[in-house]
Short mmCIF file of C-alpha atoms in Angstrom, two decimals:
data_model
loop_
_atom_site.label_atom_id
_atom_site.label_comp_id
_atom_site.label_asym_id
_atom_site.label_seq_id
_atom_site.Cartn_x
_atom_site.Cartn_y
_atom_site.Cartn_z
CA UNK A 1 62.01 29.60 23.00
CA UNK A 2 59.34 31.78 24.61
CA UNK A 3 57.23 33.77 22.06
CA UNK A 4 56.65 37.44 22.72
CA UNK A 5 53.36 37.70 20.95
CA UNK A 6 50.34 36.42 22.67
CA UNK A 7 48.65 36.16 19.26
CA UNK A 8 51.46 33.77 18.00
CA UNK A 9 51.02 31.61 21.14
CA UNK A 10 47.31 31.25 20.79
CA UNK A 11 46.88 31.05 16.91
CA UNK A 12 48.02 27.37 16.32
CA UNK A 13 45.68 25.77 18.92
CA UNK A 14 42.74 28.32 18.13
CA UNK A 15 42.99 27.24 14.41
CA UNK A 16 43.09 23.65 15.10
CA UNK A 17 40.07 23.99 17.51
CA UNK A 18 38.24 26.00 14.91
CA UNK A 19 38.96 23.29 12.08
CA UNK A 20 37.64 20.45 14.59
CA UNK A 21 34.49 22.48 15.42
CA UNK A 22 33.66 22.96 11.59
CA UNK A 23 34.40 19.23 11.13
CA UNK A 24 31.73 18.47 14.04
CA UNK A 25 29.16 20.75 12.42
CA UNK A 26 29.48 19.00 9.05
CA UNK A 27 29.88 15.42 10.19
CA UNK A 28 27.82 15.05 13.37
CA UNK A 29 24.24 14.85 12.90
CA UNK A 30 21.99 15.99 15.83
CA UNK A 31 18.91 13.80 16.46
CA UNK A 32 17.81 12.54 19.89
CA UNK A 33 20.14 11.35 22.63
CA UNK A 34 20.73 7.68 22.56
CA UNK A 35 24.40 6.81 22.32
CA UNK A 36 25.34 3.72 24.38
CA UNK A 37 22.23 4.01 26.49
CA UNK A 38 24.17 6.15 28.92
CA UNK A 39 23.66 9.38 26.94
CA UNK A 40 20.11 9.89 27.82
CA UNK A 41 20.95 9.30 31.39
CA UNK A 42 23.51 12.22 31.18
CA UNK A 43 21.15 14.48 29.64
CA UNK A 44 18.37 13.61 32.05
CA UNK A 45 20.61 14.00 34.89
CA UNK A 46 21.54 17.43 33.77
CA UNK A 47 17.82 18.31 33.53
CA UNK A 48 17.57 16.91 36.95
CA UNK A 49 20.26 19.45 38.42
CA UNK A 50 18.56 22.26 36.28
CA UNK A 51 15.09 21.50 38.07
CA UNK A 52 16.90 21.22 41.27
CA UNK A 53 18.10 24.77 40.89
CA UNK A 54 14.56 25.91 39.86
CA UNK A 55 13.06 24.09 43.00
CA UNK A 56 15.82 24.98 45.27
CA UNK A 57 13.60 25.48 48.19
CA UNK A 58 12.27 21.81 48.12
CA UNK A 59 15.52 20.26 46.82
CA UNK A 60 17.64 21.89 49.55
CA UNK A 61 15.04 21.18 52.40
CA UNK A 62 14.94 17.48 51.59
CA UNK A 63 17.49 16.45 48.84
CA UNK A 64 17.04 12.61 49.24
CA UNK A 65 13.33 12.84 49.09
CA UNK A 66 13.55 15.31 46.22
CA UNK A 67 15.92 12.93 44.20
CA UNK A 68 13.69 10.03 44.98
CA UNK A 69 10.52 11.61 43.98
CA UNK A 70 12.12 12.78 40.70
CA UNK A 71 13.48 9.39 39.83
CA UNK A 72 10.12 7.63 40.45
CA UNK A 73 8.58 10.28 37.93
CA UNK A 74 11.47 10.22 35.32
CA UNK A 75 13.35 6.95 36.04
CA UNK A 76 16.11 7.70 33.71
CA UNK A 77 18.86 9.43 36.03
CA UNK A 78 22.49 8.55 36.64
CA UNK A 79 22.77 9.92 40.14
CA UNK A 80 25.42 7.87 42.03
CA UNK A 81 26.11 5.66 39.17
CA UNK A 82 28.20 8.55 37.89
CA UNK A 83 29.86 11.26 39.90
CA UNK A 84 28.14 14.70 39.66
CA UNK A 85 30.59 17.28 38.51
CA UNK A 86 29.71 17.33 34.62
CA UNK A 87 25.94 16.98 35.47
CA UNK A 88 26.04 20.09 37.72
CA UNK A 89 27.65 22.14 35.10
CA UNK A 90 25.23 20.80 32.64
CA UNK A 91 22.44 21.61 34.85
CA UNK A 92 23.62 25.27 35.33
CA UNK A 93 23.79 25.48 31.47
CA UNK A 94 20.27 24.26 31.20
CA UNK A 95 18.92 26.44 33.84
CA UNK A 96 20.38 29.31 31.88
CA UNK A 97 19.75 28.37 28.41
CA UNK A 98 16.90 25.56 28.31
CA UNK A 99 16.79 21.77 28.51
CA UNK A 100 17.51 21.03 24.89
CA UNK A 101 19.84 18.39 23.81
CA UNK A 102 21.89 20.91 22.01
CA UNK A 103 22.65 22.66 25.36
CA UNK A 104 24.10 19.36 26.78
CA UNK A 105 26.30 18.82 23.66
CA UNK A 106 27.51 22.45 23.84
CA UNK A 107 28.27 21.95 27.49
CA UNK A 108 30.41 18.99 26.46
CA UNK A 109 31.91 21.09 23.73
CA UNK A 110 33.11 23.47 26.43
CA UNK A 111 34.78 20.78 28.40
CA UNK A 112 36.46 19.34 25.06
CA UNK A 113 37.78 23.07 24.33
CA UNK A 114 39.45 23.11 28.01
CA UNK A 115 40.93 19.79 27.24
CA UNK A 116 42.29 20.97 23.84
CA UNK A 117 44.00 24.10 25.46
CA UNK A 118 45.59 21.83 28.28
CA UNK A 119 46.65 19.30 25.59
CA UNK A 120 48.40 21.96 23.68
CA UNK A 121 49.83 23.37 26.70
CA UNK A 122 51.30 20.20 27.82
CA UNK A 123 52.77 19.44 24.47
CA UNK A 124 54.34 22.82 24.34
CA UNK A 125 56.28 21.93 27.50
CA UNK A 126 58.51 19.54 25.43
CA UNK A 127 57.95 20.34 21.87
CA UNK A 128 57.76 23.33 19.44
CA UNK A 129 54.67 25.06 18.38
CA UNK A 130 54.33 23.16 15.02
CA UNK A 131 54.63 19.68 16.52
CA UNK A 132 52.36 20.70 19.35
CA UNK A 133 49.67 21.93 16.89
CA UNK A 134 49.77 19.03 14.74
CA UNK A 135 49.70 16.77 17.77
CA UNK A 136 46.45 18.46 18.90
CA UNK A 137 44.99 18.09 15.44
CA UNK A 138 45.61 14.39 15.51
CA UNK A 139 44.13 14.04 18.99
CA UNK A 140 40.89 15.93 18.00
CA UNK A 141 40.51 14.18 14.90
CA UNK A 142 41.24 10.70 16.10
CA UNK A 143 38.16 8.56 15.71
CA UNK A 144 37.65 7.91 19.43
CA UNK A 145 37.88 11.47 20.55
CA UNK A 146 36.08 12.81 17.42
CA UNK A 147 33.29 10.26 18.21
CA UNK A 148 32.91 10.93 22.05
CA UNK A 149 33.18 14.58 21.62
CA UNK A 150 29.86 14.60 19.68
CA UNK A 151 27.81 12.92 22.37
CA UNK A 152 26.86 13.85 25.92
CA UNK A 153 29.21 11.30 27.48
CA UNK A 154 31.75 11.54 30.22
CA UNK A 155 34.87 10.42 28.55
CA UNK A 156 35.85 13.68 27.01
CA UNK A 157 35.13 15.84 30.03
CA UNK A 158 37.32 13.53 32.32
CA UNK A 159 40.07 13.68 29.83
CA UNK A 160 39.95 17.46 29.75
CA UNK A 161 40.33 17.41 33.77
CA UNK A 162 43.10 14.67 33.57
CA UNK A 163 44.89 16.99 31.09
CA UNK A 164 44.62 19.98 33.53
CA UNK A 165 45.85 17.94 36.32
CA UNK A 166 48.79 16.40 34.45
CA UNK A 167 49.77 19.92 32.96
CA UNK A 168 49.68 21.64 36.42
CA UNK A 169 51.56 18.76 37.99
CA UNK A 170 54.32 19.06 35.15
CA UNK A 171 54.46 22.78 35.87
CA UNK A 172 54.94 22.04 39.62
CA UNK A 173 57.69 19.52 38.94
CA UNK A 174 59.46 22.20 36.69
CA UNK A 175 59.09 25.38 38.82
CA UNK A 176 57.83 24.14 42.39
CA UNK A 177 55.24 26.74 42.60
CA UNK A 178 52.65 26.14 45.31
CA UNK A 179 49.67 27.25 43.12
CA UNK A 180 50.46 24.63 40.37
CA UNK A 181 50.35 22.03 43.03
CA UNK A 182 47.02 23.21 44.38
CA UNK A 183 45.61 23.32 40.86
CA UNK A 184 46.85 20.05 39.98
CA UNK A 185 44.98 18.57 42.91
CA UNK A 186 41.87 20.52 42.17
CA UNK A 187 41.75 19.19 38.57
CA UNK A 188 42.44 15.64 39.91
CA UNK A 189 39.42 16.10 42.31
CA UNK A 190 37.17 17.27 39.20
CA UNK A 191 38.40 14.43 37.27
CA UNK A 192 37.36 11.74 39.87
CA UNK A 193 34.12 13.74 40.38
CA UNK A 194 33.40 13.51 36.69
CA UNK A 195 33.90 9.79 36.08
CA UNK A 196 35.61 7.20 38.21
CA UNK A 197 38.30 6.78 35.56
CA UNK A 198 39.97 9.83 37.00
CA UNK A 199 41.66 7.47 39.58
CA UNK A 200 44.25 6.83 37.05
CA UNK A 201 45.97 9.93 38.22
CA UNK A 202 47.10 8.18 41.06
CA UNK A 203 49.40 5.70 39.28
CA UNK A 204 50.25 8.49 36.84
CA UNK A 205 51.56 10.54 39.69
CA UNK A 206 53.42 7.63 41.29
CA UNK A 207 55.10 6.59 38.02
CA UNK A 208 56.16 10.16 37.24
CA UNK A 209 57.53 10.76 40.51
CA UNK A 210 59.35 7.36 40.34
CA UNK A 211 60.78 8.04 36.84
CA UNK A 212 62.04 11.40 38.19
CA UNK A 213 63.13 10.07 41.47
CA UNK A 214 61.50 12.90 43.37
CA UNK A 215 59.43 11.19 46.10
CA UNK A 216 60.07 14.01 48.53
CA UNK A 217 57.75 16.35 46.71
CA UNK A 218 54.91 14.41 48.27
CA UNK A 219 55.86 15.97 51.63
CA UNK A 220 56.02 19.52 50.63
CA UNK A 221 53.33 21.89 51.96
CA UNK A 222 51.45 22.78 48.94
CA UNK A 223 51.24 18.97 47.86
CA UNK A 224 50.06 18.10 51.41
CA UNK A 225 47.32 20.87 51.39
CA UNK A 226 46.38 20.10 47.83
CA UNK A 227 45.89 16.55 48.57
CA UNK A 228 43.97 17.23 51.77
CA UNK A 229 41.63 19.55 49.71
CA UNK A 230 41.04 16.96 47.00
CA UNK A 231 39.94 14.41 49.63
CA UNK A 232 37.75 16.76 51.25
CA UNK A 233 36.02 17.37 47.85
CA UNK A 234 35.67 13.98 46.74
CA UNK A 235 35.40 11.89 50.04
CA UNK A 236 31.81 12.69 50.82
CA UNK A 237 30.59 11.54 47.34
CA UNK A 238 32.47 8.55 47.20
CA UNK A 239 31.66 7.42 50.65
CA UNK A 240 27.91 7.86 49.75
CA UNK A 241 28.46 6.00 46.37
CA UNK A 242 30.17 3.13 47.99
CA UNK A 243 27.58 2.83 50.60
CA UNK A 244 24.67 2.82 48.03
CA UNK A 245 26.17 1.37 45.00
CA UNK A 246 29.19 -0.36 46.26
CA UNK A 247 27.84 -3.73 45.20
CA UNK A 248 27.24 -2.52 41.76
CA UNK A 249 30.87 -1.22 41.43
CA UNK A 250 32.24 -4.38 42.64
CA UNK A 251 30.12 -6.56 40.31
CA UNK A 252 31.27 -4.46 37.44
CA UNK A 253 34.90 -4.73 38.31
CA UNK A 254 34.95 -8.27 39.08
CA UNK A 255 32.50 -9.83 36.68
CA UNK A 256 31.54 -6.91 34.29
CA UNK A 257 28.10 -5.97 32.95
CA UNK A 258 28.11 -6.76 29.22
CA UNK A 259 28.54 -9.76 26.89
CA UNK A 260 31.99 -8.95 26.28
CA UNK A 261 33.03 -8.74 29.83
CA UNK A 262 36.01 -11.06 31.00
CA UNK A 263 36.78 -11.14 34.67
CA UNK A 264 39.13 -9.49 37.18
CA UNK A 265 42.89 -9.73 36.29
CA UNK A 266 41.80 -11.77 33.21
CA UNK A 267 45.17 -12.29 31.17
CA UNK A 268 43.24 -11.61 27.95
CA UNK A 269 42.94 -7.80 28.90
CA UNK A 270 46.67 -7.60 28.56
CA UNK A 271 46.40 -7.73 24.79
CA UNK A 272 42.82 -6.43 24.26
CA UNK A 273 43.60 -2.75 25.34
CA UNK A 274 46.63 -2.54 22.85
CA UNK A 275 44.35 -4.08 20.24
CA UNK A 276 41.98 -1.20 20.60
CA UNK A 277 44.72 1.47 19.55
CA UNK A 278 44.22 1.20 15.71
CA UNK A 279 40.39 1.77 16.01
CA UNK A 280 41.02 4.69 18.53
CA UNK A 281 43.48 6.61 16.39
CA UNK A 282 43.63 5.01 13.16
CA UNK A 283 46.08 2.62 11.55
CA UNK A 284 48.36 5.33 9.96
CA UNK A 285 48.71 7.21 13.22
CA UNK A 286 49.20 3.71 15.09
CA UNK A 287 52.12 2.79 12.85
CA UNK A 288 53.45 6.26 13.30
CA UNK A 289 53.24 6.16 17.04
CA UNK A 290 55.06 2.85 17.08
CA UNK A 291 57.83 4.43 15.19
CA UNK A 292 57.91 7.30 17.55
CA UNK A 293 57.78 5.12 20.69
CA UNK A 294 60.75 3.09 19.48
CA UNK A 295 62.79 6.23 18.74
CA UNK A 296 62.14 7.94 22.20
CA UNK A 297 62.88 4.59 23.96
CA UNK A 298 66.16 4.39 22.26
CA UNK A 299 67.24 8.07 21.89
CA UNK A 300 64.93 10.66 23.29
CA UNK A 301 63.27 9.57 26.48
CA UNK A 302 63.35 12.88 28.39
CA UNK A 303 61.27 14.89 26.08
CA UNK A 304 58.43 12.59 26.85
CA UNK A 305 58.44 12.82 30.62
CA UNK A 306 54.64 13.09 31.26
CA UNK A 307 53.45 11.04 28.05
CA UNK A 308 54.85 7.60 28.71
CA UNK A 309 53.77 7.56 32.30
CA UNK A 310 50.18 8.47 31.12
CA UNK A 311 50.19 5.45 28.81
CA UNK A 312 51.38 2.97 31.55
CA UNK A 313 49.00 4.56 34.03
CA UNK A 314 46.09 4.20 31.67
CA UNK A 315 46.86 0.56 30.97
CA UNK A 316 47.68 -0.44 34.70
CA UNK A 317 44.28 1.13 35.80
CA UNK A 318 41.84 -0.60 33.32
CA UNK A 319 43.65 -3.73 32.02
CA UNK A 320 42.88 -5.64 35.34
CA UNK A 321 39.09 -4.79 35.27
CA UNK A 322 36.45 -7.24 33.90
CA UNK A 323 35.03 -4.72 31.46
CA UNK A 324 37.44 -4.11 28.71
CA UNK A 325 36.15 -1.33 26.45
CA UNK A 326 38.15 1.03 24.25
CA UNK A 327 36.70 4.06 25.69
CA UNK A 328 38.30 3.27 29.01
CA UNK A 329 41.68 3.95 27.32
CA UNK A 330 40.87 7.36 25.89
CA UNK A 331 43.18 8.86 28.29
CA UNK A 332 46.46 7.64 26.67
CA UNK A 333 45.22 9.42 23.40
CA UNK A 334 47.09 12.72 24.04
CA UNK A 335 50.32 10.70 24.59
CA UNK A 336 49.73 8.51 21.50
CA UNK A 337 48.88 11.54 19.24
CA UNK A 338 52.17 13.03 20.13
CA UNK A 339 54.10 9.93 19.47
CA UNK A 340 52.56 9.73 16.09
CA UNK A 341 53.51 13.11 15.10
CA UNK A 342 57.11 12.47 16.52
CA UNK A 343 57.42 9.30 14.72
CA UNK A 344 56.40 10.99 11.23
CA UNK A 345 58.72 13.87 11.77
CA UNK A 346 61.71 11.51 12.65
CA UNK A 347 60.99 9.27 9.69
CA UNK A 348 60.71 12.29 7.38
CA UNK A 349 64.04 13.64 8.47
CA UNK A 350 65.77 10.12 7.81
CA UNK A 351 64.53 9.99 4.14
CA UNK A 352 64.96 13.75 3.52
CA UNK A 353 61.23 14.61 2.90
CA UNK A 354 59.55 17.81 3.84
CA UNK A 355 58.39 17.35 7.41
CA UNK A 356 55.39 19.84 7.03
CA UNK A 357 53.90 17.85 4.04
CA UNK A 358 54.36 14.46 5.88
CA UNK A 359 52.70 15.91 9.12
CA UNK A 360 49.84 17.19 6.90
CA UNK A 361 49.28 13.99 5.40
CA UNK A 362 49.12 12.21 8.88
CA UNK A 363 46.42 14.74 10.07
CA UNK A 364 44.43 14.19 6.69
CA UNK A 365 44.76 10.17 7.22
CA UNK A 366 43.38 10.58 10.69
CA UNK A 367 40.64 13.03 9.77
CA UNK A 368 39.63 10.69 6.94
CA UNK A 369 39.44 7.70 9.40
CA UNK A 370 37.24 9.86 11.75
CA UNK A 371 34.63 10.96 9.33
CA UNK A 372 34.83 8.59 6.20
CA UNK A 373 31.63 6.40 5.82
CA UNK A 374 33.50 3.39 6.33
CA UNK A 375 34.31 4.13 9.84
CA UNK A 376 30.60 4.87 10.68
CA UNK A 377 30.21 1.67 12.72
CA UNK A 378 28.45 0.93 15.76
CA UNK A 379 27.13 4.20 17.30
CA UNK A 380 29.50 6.51 15.57
CA UNK A 381 28.04 9.68 13.62
CA UNK A 382 24.63 8.14 13.63
CA UNK A 383 21.37 9.75 14.68
CA UNK A 384 17.83 8.69 15.70
CA UNK A 385 14.64 10.41 15.75
CA UNK A 386 11.25 9.16 16.83
CA UNK A 387 10.73 9.11 20.57
CA UNK A 388 9.83 12.73 20.75
CA UNK A 389 7.11 12.31 18.15
CA UNK A 390 5.63 9.54 20.43
CA UNK A 391 5.94 11.80 23.33
CA UNK A 392 4.10 14.66 21.70
CA UNK A 393 1.32 12.34 20.46
CA UNK A 394 0.50 10.81 23.99
CA UNK A 395 1.02 13.69 26.15
CA UNK A 396 -2.03 15.84 25.19
CA UNK A 397 -4.16 12.64 25.26
CA UNK A 398 -3.22 11.58 28.75
CA UNK A 399 -4.60 13.10 31.88
CA UNK A 400 -1.82 13.84 34.44
CA UNK A 401 -2.95 11.49 37.01
CA UNK A 402 -2.28 8.51 34.75
CA UNK A 403 1.25 7.56 33.92
CA UNK A 404 2.82 6.37 30.55
CA UNK A 405 4.78 3.18 30.17
CA UNK A 406 7.64 2.87 27.77
CA UNK A 407 9.58 -0.34 26.87
CA UNK A 408 12.76 -0.52 24.60
CA UNK A 409 16.16 0.52 24.29
CA UNK A 410 15.32 4.14 24.15
CA UNK A 411 13.60 4.53 27.36
CA UNK A 412 15.77 7.24 28.40
CA UNK A 413 15.30 9.16 25.24
CA UNK A 414 11.30 9.12 25.65
CA UNK A 415 11.50 10.14 29.26
CA UNK A 416 13.55 12.97 28.42
CA UNK A 417 11.07 13.92 25.45
CA UNK A 418 8.30 13.74 27.92
CA UNK A 419 10.10 16.11 30.45
CA UNK A 420 11.08 18.44 27.59
CA UNK A 421 7.30 18.66 26.24
CA UNK A 422 5.82 18.83 29.68
CA UNK A 423 7.37 21.89 31.34
CA UNK A 424 5.18 21.93 34.36
CA UNK A 425 6.08 18.22 35.07
CA UNK A 426 2.72 16.82 35.55
CA UNK A 427 3.25 13.51 33.83
CA UNK A 428 5.03 10.22 35.12
CA UNK A 429 6.78 7.61 33.11
CA UNK A 430 6.96 4.08 33.80
CA UNK A 431 9.76 1.83 32.60
CA UNK A 432 8.75 -1.64 31.77
CA UNK A 433 12.18 -2.85 32.64
CA UNK A 434 11.43 -1.64 36.27
CA UNK A 435 7.79 -2.72 36.49
CA UNK A 436 7.74 -6.08 34.64
CA UNK A 437 11.30 -7.09 34.71
CA UNK A 438 14.91 -5.68 35.46
CA UNK A 439 18.26 -5.93 34.18
CA UNK A 440 21.75 -5.06 35.44
CA UNK A 441 22.83 -2.82 32.29
CA UNK A 442 22.79 -5.90 30.36
CA UNK A 443 21.04 -9.45 30.88
CA UNK A 444 24.51 -11.00 31.00
CA UNK A 445 25.21 -8.71 34.06
CA UNK A 446 21.96 -9.68 35.74
CA UNK A 447 18.25 -10.25 34.97
CA UNK A 448 14.94 -10.65 37.03
CA UNK A 449 11.43 -10.92 36.11
CA UNK A 450 8.35 -9.62 37.97
CA UNK A 451 5.86 -10.94 35.81
CA UNK A 452 6.21 -14.59 34.85
CA UNK A 453 3.13 -15.02 32.84
CA UNK A 454 0.62 -13.23 30.45
CA UNK A 455 -1.65 -12.89 33.40
CA UNK A 456 1.04 -11.23 35.66
CA UNK A 457 1.64 -8.74 32.95
CA UNK A 458 -2.01 -7.85 32.64
CA UNK A 459 -2.43 -7.72 36.40
CA UNK A 460 0.55 -5.24 36.83
CA UNK A 461 -0.53 -3.18 33.73
CA UNK A 462 -4.01 -2.87 35.34
CA UNK A 463 -2.65 -2.06 38.85
CA UNK A 464 -0.44 0.88 37.67
CA UNK A 465 -2.85 1.71 34.87
CA UNK A 466 -0.68 3.51 32.11
CA UNK A 467 -2.88 5.37 29.77
CA UNK A 468 -0.54 4.35 27.04
CA UNK A 469 2.17 1.50 26.75
CA UNK A 470 4.60 2.56 24.14
CA UNK A 471 7.02 -0.26 22.80
CA UNK A 472 9.68 -0.62 20.27
CA UNK A 473 9.14 -3.14 17.75
CA UNK A 474 10.99 -5.32 17.56
CA UNK A 475 13.36 -5.43 20.36
CA UNK A 476 16.68 -3.82 19.56
CA UNK A 477 20.18 -4.87 21.14
CA UNK A 478 18.69 -6.11 24.52
CA UNK A 479 16.33 -8.80 24.08
CA UNK A 480 14.51 -10.24 26.88
CA UNK A 481 11.72 -12.91 27.36
CA UNK A 482 9.67 -10.63 29.62
CA UNK A 483 9.86 -7.72 27.10
CA UNK A 484 8.75 -10.18 24.14
CA UNK A 485 5.98 -11.40 26.36
CA UNK A 486 4.89 -7.88 27.09
CA UNK A 487 4.58 -7.25 23.30
CA UNK A 488 2.72 -10.55 22.71
CA UNK A 489 0.11 -9.55 25.30
CA UNK A 490 -0.41 -6.10 23.97
CA UNK A 491 -1.03 -7.69 20.41
CA UNK A 492 -3.26 -10.51 21.77
CA UNK A 493 -5.60 -8.37 23.90
CA UNK A 494 -7.04 -5.77 21.71
CA UNK A 495 -10.14 -5.60 23.98
CA UNK A 496 -7.85 -4.10 26.60
CA UNK A 497 -5.15 -2.40 24.47
CA UNK A 498 -5.73 -0.81 21.21
CA UNK A 499 -2.88 -0.12 18.71
CA UNK A 500 -3.61 3.51 18.21
CA UNK A 501 -0.44 4.66 16.40
CA UNK A 502 2.87 3.70 14.89
CA UNK A 503 5.83 6.04 14.87
CA UNK A 504 8.71 5.12 12.43
CA UNK A 505 12.23 5.86 13.53
CA UNK A 506 13.92 8.46 11.21
CA UNK A 507 17.68 7.30 11.42
CA UNK A 508 20.73 6.42 9.47
CA UNK A 509 21.57 3.67 12.01
CA UNK A 510 20.72 0.27 10.37
CA UNK A 511 19.97 -1.49 13.67
CA UNK A 512 16.90 0.84 14.08
CA UNK A 513 16.03 1.18 10.31
CA UNK A 514 13.45 -1.58 10.36
CA UNK A 515 12.11 -0.76 13.79
CA UNK A 516 9.15 1.59 14.84
CA UNK A 517 7.37 2.55 18.07
CA UNK A 518 3.99 1.04 18.65
CA UNK A 519 1.54 3.14 20.79
CA UNK A 520 -1.11 1.13 22.53
CA UNK A 521 -3.99 2.85 24.53
CA UNK A 522 -5.40 1.28 27.48
CA UNK A 523 -9.27 0.97 26.97
CA UNK A 524 -10.61 0.88 30.49
CA UNK A 525 -8.89 3.05 33.17
CA UNK A 526 -8.45 1.61 36.72
CA UNK A 527 -9.83 4.19 39.25
CA UNK A 528 -7.89 2.34 42.05
CA UNK A 529 -4.48 2.65 40.29
CA UNK A 530 -1.57 2.32 42.58
CA UNK A 531 1.11 5.19 42.49
CA UNK A 532 4.85 3.91 42.18
CA UNK A 533 6.73 4.19 45.34
CA UNK A 534 9.56 1.81 45.02
CA UNK A 535 11.54 0.81 41.84
CA UNK A 536 14.22 -2.04 41.84
CA UNK A 537 17.65 -1.00 40.70
CA UNK A 538 19.98 -4.06 40.30
CA UNK A 539 23.05 -1.80 39.73
CA UNK A 540 22.66 -0.81 43.37
CA UNK A 541 21.66 -4.10 44.52
CA UNK A 542 18.50 -2.97 46.13
CA UNK A 543 15.69 -0.33 45.22
CA UNK A 544 14.83 3.11 45.34
CA UNK A 545 11.85 4.05 47.34
CA UNK A 546 10.15 6.79 49.35
CA UNK A 547 10.41 6.69 53.06
#
């Protein structure tokens, strides 16, 4: 049935989106970027693109030189480690509205809104307005989507682009209009230019065409042109990335980068990804989705044309990789949310209950699992403040020619705070995990030391001459022998490094509740200090250096 009123078409999704926004305002505390370590890089990379726009003459004249110089000054960027589309949009937003963390979060919120609109539109192709609206509510309030929408990370923006691609692909299958093929290819290109995960659209399209037995569509002119355009958009970036970062990608795929990594094609991954579903969507919705899946496989397969292939494509794309993580499977959430609503409505019809009441109960259950205190585990709904206080303390006390050094889990947050509070970009930050040692994301992925003794550390500190060495006490999450050695050297040599201040973390996150930031001032400056012209980056299997 096609509604005649535009308002009647837009009211359900707009009401759901408004409710989800309200939930985020209430239950997502804003502190400083920190989540998963990656969030600080996504924020700082947005700042980089903002500064590139402001310095467009220099950045366009020598893009590589500009990027290298910027990284050596602020070594907390995600260039090439992640594709650039989201960061470009974020950079434009920061150019217009400032470099605050809030601007980054609002940019991500804009992507989330696009994803919500496309999710609802995709649901409406096979289901009525009420079912689609409730499925959208379940999707937006599910623990994993609710969590990742509140942080500047790439999973939700990529999901939005994937949903755009799937929706227009489905429209093309239904109407064979050339513009839908072009739009589908454009969204697919933007998905893989947001995060590597967008590659799941390849198995999705193959599965969808196979189930529909319509392989001939691949040879139609709009599809050929759309695919060619997508390749032209993405090939330059991926060629450069593989050339620079190929070893890191291969290492992550084959061996993983964290303590929980398995190996390529490890059979354990076959059950790990399904086991993530209850935490992703909640137990209530998981059981409902299981009921819905059983029903459609037995009775109603045609109404779930795009959704089942999306689940299978997500599994086939990520299960073989050596880094099993729940966030990689966020892309099957739209399908699982619809399955959950379908399962509840079918069960309600069997027992004679009122469907509306049961669906509302399902939404309440999912929302409760998203925001209830017992679900505030790991990084969820936590905030941390403290690195900006440290930056504001040391910046006015540090001459621009002398760098600062930070050691700890929140090095990216400190670097961002320095940039935010130094609008003329006069100061440089050194990372101890680039000067004294280096890790491949996590010591389990790779670890190397450049200072193997106390004397080596003192010599390196004297050589680069940071005015202040700022360290987290104690080490949080990633614990290294070199990091502990640095802390001991600072404590045991008060004649060279004076503990000038302590900044406590203001946080509701238990892992940082007992930690603080210690600020050590270097007593004697080295007039022959050396500027950093090269930094090792194990992720790319080499280093970043000036020509």
